[in-house]
Amino acid sequence: MAPTRDRRPGFSRRAQYSLFLTYILAIAGAMVGAVLLALSAIDPTAFASLRATVREVTTPVSSGVSAVFGTIADVPQTIGTYFRVHGENEELRAEVKRSRAALIQAQIIVHDNRRLRGLLKLRDGAFNPIITARIVSSTASSTRRFGVLNAGSWQGVRDGQPVRGPDGLLGRVTETGPNTARVLLLTDPSSIVPVRRIGDGLPALAAGRGDGMVDIRSVETADAKLRPGDRFVTSGTGGIYTPGVLVARVVRPGSDTAPAQPFARPDTFDFALVSEVFVPPPPPPRPLSAKGRK
């Protein structure tokens, strides 16, 4: 059986009240409209005042409702902006990370180039260079300080040859194998190097302390004043070490003896230069006396 098309509320009180209220509101709206229309025609001034009053009352409500609807309307845009900005931030962070990695790599390359240029310059000005070798290991936790080079007797390395880096003296070779060599570092307690102070030529000895430092001990000078910043180089006395190679800088004042920091540290660079043992030139011949000439 087809459903009835009768839309009357029937016996539903809620439907009846809703329909009755709709009629009342329609009639009231029509009456208000008619009154306002008549008032605007009869007394425009009063109608304008009434309109201004209604506007003053409804404007805040309209503004609030407009703001609410505007906020609701902006929600999708805000969400889209958030995700877009979030994605851009991720891209920027990734780009900064890549740039930081590239900067670190560039700094490493610059440091390596500076070090290798210094080593090349050192080799060009070295006294009878033998070979440039890599420092593959060095002791730092024990009182004995040794380094190992990846070059030995097959490459011309011999016991006693001095070893230095771009910054200064490292030590001397004590043992050699076919392709390796053991270096007694400047800071080893058994290492003693004749040195002199830059400026006045004060003779001294650089003795290893076993803790990464050396002691500068004056020679044949009473009450020698050693000041922080005094720099010492090899003197060439006794041979082995070529004169003029940087050795250490004094860090604390002392009388006759003062601690100093070596210029060259094997843990700060990879390569070292092995050179021939320095042999001091023979003293000039003494002139013959008149009796000797006869």
PDB file of C-alpha atoms in Angstrom:
ATOM      1  CA  MET A   1       0.000   0.000   0.000  1.00  0.00           C
ATOM      2  CA  ALA A   2       1.422   3.405  -1.015  1.00  0.00           C
ATOM      3  CA  PRO A   3       2.250   5.812   1.851  1.00  0.00           C
ATOM      4  CA  THR A   4      -0.152   8.689   2.367  1.00  0.00           C
ATOM      5  CA  ARG A   5       0.777  12.161   1.171  1.00  0.00           C
ATOM      6  CA  ASP A   6      -1.072  13.871   3.994  1.00  0.00           C
ATOM      7  CA  ARG A   7       1.506  16.116   5.804  1.00  0.00           C
ATOM      8  CA  ARG A   8      -0.876  17.401   8.486  1.00  0.00           C
ATOM      9  CA  PRO A   9       0.529  17.142  12.007  1.00  0.00           C
ATOM     10  CA  GLY A  10      -2.355  14.936  13.073  1.00  0.00           C
ATOM     11  CA  PHE A  11      -2.388  14.345  16.837  1.00  0.00           C
ATOM     12  CA  SER A  12       1.313  15.182  17.413  1.00  0.00           C
ATOM     13  CA  ARG A  13       1.358  18.090  19.852  1.00  0.00           C
ATOM     14  CA  ARG A  14       4.978  18.919  19.085  1.00  0.00           C
ATOM     15  CA  ALA A  15       4.207  19.237  15.386  1.00  0.00           C
ATOM     16  CA  GLN A  16       1.119  21.306  16.166  1.00  0.00           C
ATOM     17  CA  TYR A  17       3.072  23.669  18.438  1.00  0.00           C
ATOM     18  CA  SER A  18       5.827  24.023  15.845  1.00  0.00           C
ATOM     19  CA  LEU A  19       3.354  24.873  13.111  1.00  0.00           C
ATOM     20  CA  PHE A  20       1.486  27.310  15.376  1.00  0.00           C
ATOM     21  CA  LEU A  21       4.753  29.037  16.387  1.00  0.00           C
ATOM     22  CA  THR A  22       5.745  29.339  12.744  1.00  0.00           C
ATOM     23  CA  TYR A  23       2.482  31.093  11.957  1.00  0.00           C
ATOM     24  CA  ILE A  24       2.859  33.435  14.926  1.00  0.00           C
ATOM     25  CA  LEU A  25       6.394  34.389  13.932  1.00  0.00           C
ATOM     26  CA  ALA A  26       5.373  34.966  10.332  1.00  0.00           C
ATOM     27  CA  ILE A  27       2.484  37.166  11.381  1.00  0.00           C
ATOM     28  CA  ALA A  28       4.644  39.055  13.896  1.00  0.00           C
ATOM     29  CA  GLY A  29       7.346  39.592  11.295  1.00  0.00           C
ATOM     30  CA  ALA A  30       4.836  40.880   8.807  1.00  0.00           C
ATOM     31  CA  MET A  31       3.354  43.251  11.408  1.00  0.00           C
ATOM     32  CA  VAL A  32       6.782  44.551  12.454  1.00  0.00           C
ATOM     33  CA  GLY A  33       7.715  45.055   8.811  1.00  0.00           C
ATOM     34  CA  ALA A  34       4.457  46.903   8.173  1.00  0.00           C
ATOM     35  CA  VAL A  35       4.953  49.113  11.238  1.00  0.00           C
ATOM     36  CA  LEU A  36       8.544  49.904  10.228  1.00  0.00           C
ATOM     37  CA  LEU A  37       7.455  50.636   6.676  1.00  0.00           C
ATOM     38  CA  ALA A  38       4.719  52.957   7.922  1.00  0.00           C
ATOM     39  CA  LEU A  39       7.111  54.622  10.373  1.00  0.00           C
ATOM     40  CA  SER A  40       9.661  55.236   7.661  1.00  0.00           C
ATOM     41  CA  ALA A  41       6.994  56.867   5.528  1.00  0.00           C
ATOM     42  CA  ILE A  42       5.299  58.911   8.267  1.00  0.00           C
ATOM     43  CA  ASP A  43       8.299  59.906  10.468  1.00  0.00           C
ATOM     44  CA  PRO A  44      11.642  59.342   8.727  1.00  0.00           C
ATOM     45  CA  THR A  45      13.524  60.982  11.614  1.00  0.00           C
ATOM     46  CA  ALA A  46      12.164  58.576  14.198  1.00  0.00           C
ATOM     47  CA  PHE A  47      12.774  55.663  11.832  1.00  0.00           C
ATOM     48  CA  ALA A  48      16.430  56.786  11.401  1.00  0.00           C
ATOM     49  CA  SER A  49      16.873  56.972  15.205  1.00  0.00           C
ATOM     50  CA  LEU A  50      15.365  53.530  15.588  1.00  0.00           C
ATOM     51  CA  ARG A  51      17.566  52.163  12.837  1.00  0.00           C
ATOM     52  CA  ALA A  52      20.672  53.668  14.498  1.00  0.00           C
ATOM     53  CA  THR A  53      19.685  52.159  17.844  1.00  0.00           C
ATOM     54  CA  VAL A  54      19.196  48.730  16.292  1.00  0.00           C
ATOM     55  CA  ARG A  55      22.524  49.076  14.496  1.00  0.00           C
ATOM     56  CA  GLU A  56      24.319  49.943  17.741  1.00  0.00           C
ATOM     57  CA  VAL A  57      22.814  46.886  19.403  1.00  0.00           C
ATOM     58  CA  THR A  58      23.380  44.431  16.609  1.00  0.00           C
ATOM     59  CA  THR A  59      26.840  45.584  15.486  1.00  0.00           C
ATOM     60  CA  PRO A  60      28.768  43.893  18.348  1.00  0.00           C
ATOM     61  CA  VAL A  61      26.780  40.711  17.840  1.00  0.00           C
ATOM     62  CA  SER A  62      27.407  40.836  14.098  1.00  0.00           C
ATOM     63  CA  SER A  63      31.106  41.484  14.694  1.00  0.00           C
ATOM     64  CA  GLY A  64      31.359  38.518  17.050  1.00  0.00           C
ATOM     65  CA  VAL A  65      29.485  36.248  14.682  1.00  0.00           C
ATOM     66  CA  SER A  66      31.636  37.460  11.766  1.00  0.00           C
ATOM     67  CA  ALA A  67      34.817  36.822  13.742  1.00  0.00           C
ATOM     68  CA  VAL A  68      33.629  33.330  14.657  1.00  0.00           C
ATOM     69  CA  PHE A  69      32.744  32.500  11.069  1.00  0.00           C
ATOM     70  CA  GLY A  70      36.007  34.078   9.866  1.00  0.00           C
ATOM     71  CA  THR A  71      37.994  31.953  12.297  1.00  0.00           C
ATOM     72  CA  ILE A  72      36.121  28.840  11.238  1.00  0.00           C
ATOM     73  CA  ALA A  73      36.709  29.720   7.590  1.00  0.00           C
ATOM     74  CA  ASP A  74      40.437  30.236   8.260  1.00  0.00           C
ATOM     75  CA  VAL A  75      40.858  26.821   9.902  1.00  0.00           C
ATOM     76  CA  PRO A  76      41.518  24.920   6.635  1.00  0.00           C
ATOM     77  CA  GLN A  77      43.956  27.610   5.494  1.00  0.00           C
ATOM     78  CA  THR A  78      45.710  27.574   8.878  1.00  0.00           C
ATOM     79  CA  ILE A  79      46.033  23.805   8.758  1.00  0.00           C
ATOM     80  CA  GLY A  80      47.397  23.950   5.229  1.00  0.00           C
ATOM     81  CA  THR A  81      49.832  26.708   6.206  1.00  0.00           C
ATOM     82  CA  TYR A  82      51.031  24.667   9.187  1.00  0.00           C
ATOM     83  CA  PHE A  83      51.794  21.631   7.079  1.00  0.00           C
ATOM     84  CA  ARG A  84      53.419  23.768   4.379  1.00  0.00           C
ATOM     85  CA  VAL A  85      55.584  25.634   6.896  1.00  0.00           C
ATOM     86  CA  HIS A  86      56.399  22.360   8.651  1.00  0.00           C
ATOM     87  CA  GLY A  87      57.559  20.874   5.361  1.00  0.00           C
ATOM     88  CA  GLU A  88      59.600  23.988   4.542  1.00  0.00           C
ATOM     89  CA  ASN A  89      61.210  23.864   7.998  1.00  0.00           C
ATOM     90  CA  GLU A  90      62.168  20.238   7.454  1.00  0.00           C
ATOM     91  CA  GLU A  91      63.694  21.133   4.093  1.00  0.00           C
ATOM     92  CA  LEU A  92      65.585  24.083   5.622  1.00  0.00           C
ATOM     93  CA  ARG A  93      66.875  21.933   8.485  1.00  0.00           C
ATOM     94  CA  ALA A  94      68.042  19.302   6.016  1.00  0.00           C
ATOM     95  CA  GLU A  95      69.743  21.991   3.918  1.00  0.00           C
ATOM     96  CA  VAL A  96      71.449  23.459   7.014  1.00  0.00           C
ATOM     97  CA  LYS A  97      72.610  19.962   7.983  1.00  0.00           C
ATOM     98  CA  ARG A  98      74.041  19.410   4.499  1.00  0.00           C
ATOM     99  CA  SER A  99      75.672  22.849   4.559  1.00  0.00           C
ATOM    100  CA  ARG A 100      77.183  22.169   7.995  1.00  0.00           C
ATOM    101  CA  ALA A 101      78.605  18.851   6.798  1.00  0.00           C
ATOM    102  CA  ALA A 102      80.027  20.564   3.698  1.00  0.00           C
ATOM    103  CA  LEU A 103      81.522  23.329   5.858  1.00  0.00           C
ATOM    104  CA  ILE A 104      83.164  20.822   8.189  1.00  0.00           C
ATOM    105  CA  GLN A 105      84.551  18.926   5.213  1.00  0.00           C
ATOM    106  CA  ALA A 106      85.860  22.173   3.731  1.00  0.00           C
ATOM    107  CA  GLN A 107      87.531  23.080   7.041  1.00  0.00           C
ATOM    108  CA  ILE A 108      89.154  19.652   7.165  1.00  0.00           C
ATOM    109  CA  ILE A 109      90.416  20.073   3.599  1.00  0.00           C
ATOM    110  CA  VAL A 110      91.758  23.557   4.354  1.00  0.00           C
ATOM    111  CA  HIS A 111      93.511  22.255   7.474  1.00  0.00           C
ATOM    112  CA  ASP A 112      95.009  19.312   5.581  1.00  0.00           C
ATOM    113  CA  ASN A 113      96.135  21.560   2.724  1.00  0.00           C
ATOM    114  CA  ARG A 114      97.769  23.992   5.144  1.00  0.00           C
ATOM    115  CA  ARG A 115      99.525  21.136   6.917  1.00  0.00           C
ATOM    116  CA  LEU A 116     100.702  19.516   3.676  1.00  0.00           C
ATOM    117  CA  ARG A 117     101.888  22.854   2.305  1.00  0.00           C
ATOM    118  CA  GLY A 118     103.878  23.369   5.487  1.00  0.00           C
ATOM    119  CA  LEU A 119     105.344  19.888   5.193  1.00  0.00           C
ATOM    120  CA  LEU A 120     106.209  20.469   1.512  1.00  0.00           C
ATOM    121  CA  LYS A 121     107.858  23.763   2.403  1.00  0.00           C
ATOM    122  CA  LEU A 122     109.743  21.992   5.175  1.00  0.00           C
ATOM    123  CA  ARG A 123     110.912  19.303   2.758  1.00  0.00           C
ATOM    124  CA  ASP A 124     112.098  21.885   0.255  1.00  0.00           C
ATOM    125  CA  GLY A 125     114.170  23.634   2.923  1.00  0.00           C
ATOM    126  CA  ALA A 126     115.229  20.568   4.897  1.00  0.00           C
ATOM    127  CA  PHE A 127     118.821  19.483   5.266  1.00  0.00           C
ATOM    128  CA  ASN A 128     119.234  16.263   3.258  1.00  0.00           C
ATOM    129  CA  PRO A 129     115.645  14.953   3.522  1.00  0.00           C
ATOM    130  CA  ILE A 130     115.261  11.180   3.342  1.00  0.00           C
ATOM    131  CA  ILE A 131     111.531  10.490   3.107  1.00  0.00           C
ATOM    132  CA  THR A 132     108.129  11.781   4.155  1.00  0.00           C
ATOM    133  CA  ALA A 133     106.337   9.067   6.134  1.00  0.00           C
ATOM    134  CA  ARG A 134     103.034   8.707   7.911  1.00  0.00           C
ATOM    135  CA  ILE A 135     102.845   8.473  11.702  1.00  0.00           C
ATOM    136  CA  VAL A 136     100.632   5.433  12.127  1.00  0.00           C
ATOM    137  CA  SER A 137     100.605   5.401  15.944  1.00  0.00           C
ATOM    138  CA  SER A 138     102.016   7.105  19.013  1.00  0.00           C
ATOM    139  CA  THR A 139     101.890   6.431  22.743  1.00  0.00           C
ATOM    140  CA  ALA A 140     100.070   8.935  24.896  1.00  0.00           C
ATOM    141  CA  SER A 141      98.977   7.059  28.035  1.00  0.00           C
ATOM    142  CA  SER A 142     102.323   5.743  29.306  1.00  0.00           C
ATOM    143  CA  THR A 143     105.435   7.491  30.559  1.00  0.00           C
ATOM    144  CA  ARG A 144     107.390   6.230  27.525  1.00  0.00           C
ATOM    145  CA  ARG A 145     106.655   8.215  24.406  1.00  0.00           C
ATOM    146  CA  PHE A 146     107.228   6.544  21.038  1.00  0.00           C
ATOM    147  CA  GLY A 147     105.849   6.918  17.535  1.00  0.00           C
ATOM    148  CA  VAL A 148     105.754   4.488  14.617  1.00  0.00           C
ATOM    149  CA  LEU A 149     106.431   5.474  10.997  1.00  0.00           C
ATOM    150  CA  ASN A 150     105.270   3.466   7.996  1.00  0.00           C
ATOM    151  CA  ALA A 151     108.756   3.635   6.448  1.00  0.00           C
ATOM    152  CA  GLY A 152     111.887   1.678   7.335  1.00  0.00           C
ATOM    153  CA  SER A 153     115.262   0.542   6.108  1.00  0.00           C
ATOM    154  CA  TRP A 154     113.939  -0.276   2.654  1.00  0.00           C
ATOM    155  CA  GLN A 155     113.040   3.401   2.282  1.00  0.00           C
ATOM    156  CA  GLY A 156     116.418   4.625   3.564  1.00  0.00           C
ATOM    157  CA  VAL A 157     115.496   5.214   7.217  1.00  0.00           C
ATOM    158  CA  ARG A 158     118.330   4.553   9.699  1.00  0.00           C
ATOM    159  CA  ASP A 159     118.763   4.658  13.456  1.00  0.00           C
ATOM    160  CA  GLY A 160     119.540   8.090  14.870  1.00  0.00           C
ATOM    161  CA  GLN A 161     117.957  10.123  12.068  1.00  0.00           C
ATOM    162  CA  PRO A 162     115.922  13.136  13.272  1.00  0.00           C
ATOM    163  CA  VAL A 163     112.193  13.299  12.647  1.00  0.00           C
ATOM    164  CA  ARG A 164     110.168  16.490  12.481  1.00  0.00           C
ATOM    165  CA  GLY A 165     106.865  17.881  11.333  1.00  0.00           C
ATOM    166  CA  PRO A 166     105.735  21.248   9.929  1.00  0.00           C
ATOM    167  CA  ASP A 167     105.544  22.715  13.451  1.00  0.00           C
ATOM    168  CA  GLY A 168     108.869  21.542  14.825  1.00  0.00           C
ATOM    169  CA  LEU A 169     111.002  18.647  16.069  1.00  0.00           C
ATOM    170  CA  LEU A 170     109.325  15.323  16.916  1.00  0.00           C
ATOM    171  CA  GLY A 171     112.268  13.140  17.938  1.00  0.00           C
ATOM    172  CA  ARG A 172     114.691  10.676  16.408  1.00  0.00           C
ATOM    173  CA  VAL A 173     114.613   7.146  15.009  1.00  0.00           C
ATOM    174  CA  THR A 174     115.722   4.447  17.483  1.00  0.00           C
ATOM    175  CA  GLU A 175     114.698   1.204  15.717  1.00  0.00           C
ATOM    176  CA  THR A 176     114.089   0.307  12.098  1.00  0.00           C
ATOM    177  CA  GLY A 177     112.463  -2.560  10.288  1.00  0.00           C
ATOM    178  CA  PRO A 178     112.042  -3.163   6.572  1.00  0.00           C
ATOM    179  CA  ASN A 179     108.951  -0.931   6.341  1.00  0.00           C
ATOM    180  CA  THR A 180     108.538   0.560   9.817  1.00  0.00           C
ATOM    181  CA  ALA A 181     110.572   2.673  12.186  1.00  0.00           C
ATOM    182  CA  ARG A 182     110.248   3.469  15.875  1.00  0.00           C
ATOM    183  CA  VAL A 183     110.691   7.101  16.871  1.00  0.00           C
ATOM    184  CA  LEU A 184     111.758   8.248  20.325  1.00  0.00           C
ATOM    185  CA  LEU A 185     109.565  11.318  20.798  1.00  0.00           C
ATOM    186  CA  LEU A 186     110.849  14.579  22.185  1.00  0.00           C
ATOM    187  CA  THR A 187     108.689  14.184  25.322  1.00  0.00           C
ATOM    188  CA  ASP A 188     110.103  10.780  26.341  1.00  0.00           C
ATOM    189  CA  PRO A 189     112.069  10.887  29.641  1.00  0.00           C
ATOM    190  CA  SER A 190     115.160   9.488  27.914  1.00  0.00           C
ATOM    191  CA  SER A 191     115.144  12.175  25.208  1.00  0.00           C
ATOM    192  CA  ILE A 192     117.617  15.054  25.587  1.00  0.00           C
ATOM    193  CA  VAL A 193     118.072  17.614  22.807  1.00  0.00           C
ATOM    194  CA  PRO A 194     120.608  20.485  22.824  1.00  0.00           C
ATOM    195  CA  VAL A 195     118.751  23.756  22.223  1.00  0.00           C
ATOM    196  CA  ARG A 196     119.294  27.493  22.325  1.00  0.00           C
ATOM    197  CA  ARG A 197     116.927  30.375  23.042  1.00  0.00           C
ATOM    198  CA  ILE A 198     115.832  32.537  20.148  1.00  0.00           C
ATOM    199  CA  GLY A 199     117.046  36.056  20.699  1.00  0.00           C
ATOM    200  CA  ASP A 200     120.135  35.718  22.879  1.00  0.00           C
ATOM    201  CA  GLY A 201     121.279  32.166  22.036  1.00  0.00           C
ATOM    202  CA  LEU A 202     121.104  30.964  25.656  1.00  0.00           C
ATOM    203  CA  PRO A 203     122.307  27.315  25.561  1.00  0.00           C
ATOM    204  CA  ALA A 204     120.059  24.732  27.201  1.00  0.00           C
ATOM    205  CA  LEU A 205     118.827  21.165  27.050  1.00  0.00           C
ATOM    206  CA  ALA A 206     115.248  20.062  26.273  1.00  0.00           C
ATOM    207  CA  ALA A 207     114.615  16.972  28.422  1.00  0.00           C
ATOM    208  CA  GLY A 208     111.421  14.932  28.086  1.00  0.00           C
ATOM    209  CA  ARG A 209     109.112  14.664  31.095  1.00  0.00           C
ATOM    210  CA  GLY A 210     106.921  11.757  29.976  1.00  0.00           C
ATOM    211  CA  ASP A 211     103.712  13.803  30.290  1.00  0.00           C
ATOM    212  CA  GLY A 212     103.642  15.512  26.901  1.00  0.00           C
ATOM    213  CA  MET A 213     105.911  18.359  28.071  1.00  0.00           C
ATOM    214  CA  VAL A 214     109.660  18.976  28.223  1.00  0.00           C
ATOM    215  CA  ASP A 215     111.925  20.686  30.743  1.00  0.00           C
ATOM    216  CA  ILE A 216     114.218  23.441  29.502  1.00  0.00           C
ATOM    217  CA  ARG A 217     117.440  23.258  31.527  1.00  0.00           C
ATOM    218  CA  SER A 218     120.064  25.937  31.144  1.00  0.00           C
ATOM    219  CA  VAL A 219     123.672  24.897  30.495  1.00  0.00           C
ATOM    220  CA  GLU A 220     126.743  26.513  32.051  1.00  0.00           C
ATOM    221  CA  THR A 221     124.757  29.572  33.076  1.00  0.00           C
ATOM    222  CA  ALA A 222     124.110  30.488  36.676  1.00  0.00           C
ATOM    223  CA  ASP A 223     120.782  32.021  37.552  1.00  0.00           C
ATOM    224  CA  ALA A 224     119.335  31.896  34.021  1.00  0.00           C
ATOM    225  CA  LYS A 225     115.908  33.505  33.925  1.00  0.00           C
ATOM    226  CA  LEU A 226     113.428  31.527  31.833  1.00  0.00           C
ATOM    227  CA  ARG A 227     110.227  33.407  31.027  1.00  0.00           C
ATOM    228  CA  PRO A 228     106.884  32.256  29.594  1.00  0.00           C
ATOM    229  CA  GLY A 229     106.948  32.613  25.818  1.00  0.00           C
ATOM    230  CA  ASP A 230     110.676  31.962  25.443  1.00  0.00           C
ATOM    231  CA  ARG A 231     111.179  29.860  22.320  1.00  0.00           C
ATOM    232  CA  PHE A 232     113.924  27.342  21.883  1.00  0.00           C
ATOM    233  CA  VAL A 233     115.329  25.765  18.713  1.00  0.00           C
ATOM    234  CA  THR A 234     117.874  23.028  18.105  1.00  0.00           C
ATOM    235  CA  SER A 235     121.422  24.252  18.463  1.00  0.00           C
ATOM    236  CA  GLY A 236     123.148  21.535  16.450  1.00  0.00           C
ATOM    237  CA  THR A 237     125.584  20.883  19.284  1.00  0.00           C
ATOM    238  CA  GLY A 238     126.759  17.276  19.223  1.00  0.00           C
ATOM    239  CA  GLY A 239     125.239  16.624  15.811  1.00  0.00           C
ATOM    240  CA  ILE A 240     122.099  14.601  14.956  1.00  0.00           C
ATOM    241  CA  TYR A 241     119.658  17.561  14.944  1.00  0.00           C
ATOM    242  CA  THR A 242     119.935  20.257  12.301  1.00  0.00           C
ATOM    243  CA  PRO A 243     120.273  23.732  13.904  1.00  0.00           C
ATOM    244  CA  GLY A 244     117.320  26.105  13.904  1.00  0.00           C
ATOM    245  CA  VAL A 245     114.406  23.613  14.187  1.00  0.00           C
ATOM    246  CA  LEU A 246     111.664  24.750  16.579  1.00  0.00           C
ATOM    247  CA  VAL A 247     111.532  22.627  19.729  1.00  0.00           C
ATOM    248  CA  ALA A 248     109.438  24.104  22.559  1.00  0.00           C
ATOM    249  CA  ARG A 249     107.970  27.223  24.161  1.00  0.00           C
ATOM    250  CA  VAL A 250     108.289  27.934  27.911  1.00  0.00           C
ATOM    251  CA  VAL A 251     104.904  27.996  29.670  1.00  0.00           C
ATOM    252  CA  ARG A 252     105.899  28.881  33.254  1.00  0.00           C
ATOM    253  CA  PRO A 253     108.771  30.979  34.594  1.00  0.00           C
ATOM    254  CA  GLY A 254     111.745  29.319  36.168  1.00  0.00           C
ATOM    255  CA  SER A 255     115.340  29.762  37.205  1.00  0.00           C
ATOM    256  CA  ASP A 256     117.670  27.386  35.386  1.00  0.00           C
ATOM    257  CA  THR A 257     114.749  24.983  34.707  1.00  0.00           C
ATOM    258  CA  ALA A 258     111.246  25.629  33.362  1.00  0.00           C
ATOM    259  CA  PRO A 259     108.481  23.488  31.799  1.00  0.00           C
ATOM    260  CA  ALA A 260     107.819  23.990  28.105  1.00  0.00           C
ATOM    261  CA  GLN A 261     105.271  22.875  25.526  1.00  0.00           C
ATOM    262  CA  PRO A 262     106.671  21.259  22.344  1.00  0.00           C
ATOM    263  CA  PHE A 263     105.705  22.964  19.110  1.00  0.00           C
ATOM    264  CA  ALA A 264     105.138  19.647  17.305  1.00  0.00           C
ATOM    265  CA  ARG A 265     102.644  17.121  18.613  1.00  0.00           C
ATOM    266  CA  PRO A 266     102.336  13.759  16.813  1.00  0.00           C
ATOM    267  CA  ASP A 267      98.606  13.551  17.594  1.00  0.00           C
ATOM    268  CA  THR A 268      97.821  16.717  15.616  1.00  0.00           C
ATOM    269  CA  PHE A 269      99.112  15.663  12.179  1.00  0.00           C
ATOM    270  CA  ASP A 270      99.728  12.518  10.160  1.00  0.00           C
ATOM    271  CA  PHE A 271     102.989  13.024   8.311  1.00  0.00           C
ATOM    272  CA  ALA A 272     106.588  13.571   9.391  1.00  0.00           C
ATOM    273  CA  LEU A 273     109.877  14.181   7.630  1.00  0.00           C
ATOM    274  CA  VAL A 274     112.912  11.988   8.205  1.00  0.00           C
ATOM    275  CA  SER A 275     116.233  13.647   7.382  1.00  0.00           C
ATOM    276  CA  GLU A 276     119.897  12.765   7.492  1.00  0.00           C
ATOM    277  CA  VAL A 277     121.852  13.044  10.715  1.00  0.00           C
ATOM    278  CA  PHE A 278     123.398  16.483  11.040  1.00  0.00           C
ATOM    279  CA  VAL A 279     127.183  16.440  11.142  1.00  0.00           C
ATOM    280  CA  PRO A 280     128.722  19.693  12.403  1.00  0.00           C
ATOM    281  CA  PRO A 281     131.297  21.143  10.035  1.00  0.00           C
ATOM    282  CA  PRO A 282     134.900  20.707  11.141  1.00  0.00           C
ATOM    283  CA  PRO A 283     136.520  23.687  12.855  1.00  0.00           C
ATOM    284  CA  PRO A 284     138.581  25.937  10.599  1.00  0.00           C
ATOM    285  CA  PRO A 285     142.294  25.047  10.513  1.00  0.00           C
ATOM    286  CA  ARG A 286     144.524  27.030  12.783  1.00  0.00           C
ATOM    287  CA  PRO A 287     146.971  29.302  11.026  1.00  0.00           C
ATOM    288  CA  LEU A 288     150.552  28.035  11.144  1.00  0.00           C
ATOM    289  CA  SER A 289     153.012  29.970  13.242  1.00  0.00           C
ATOM    290  CA  ALA A 290     156.199  31.372  11.790  1.00  0.00           C
ATOM    291  CA  LYS A 291     158.186  28.511  13.313  1.00  0.00           C
ATOM    292  CA  GLY A 292     155.792  26.001  11.807  1.00  0.00           C
ATOM    293  CA  ARG A 293     156.164  27.561   8.354  1.00  0.00           C
ATOM    294  CA  LYS A 294     159.927  27.212   8.555  1.00  0.00           C
TER     295      LYS A 294
END
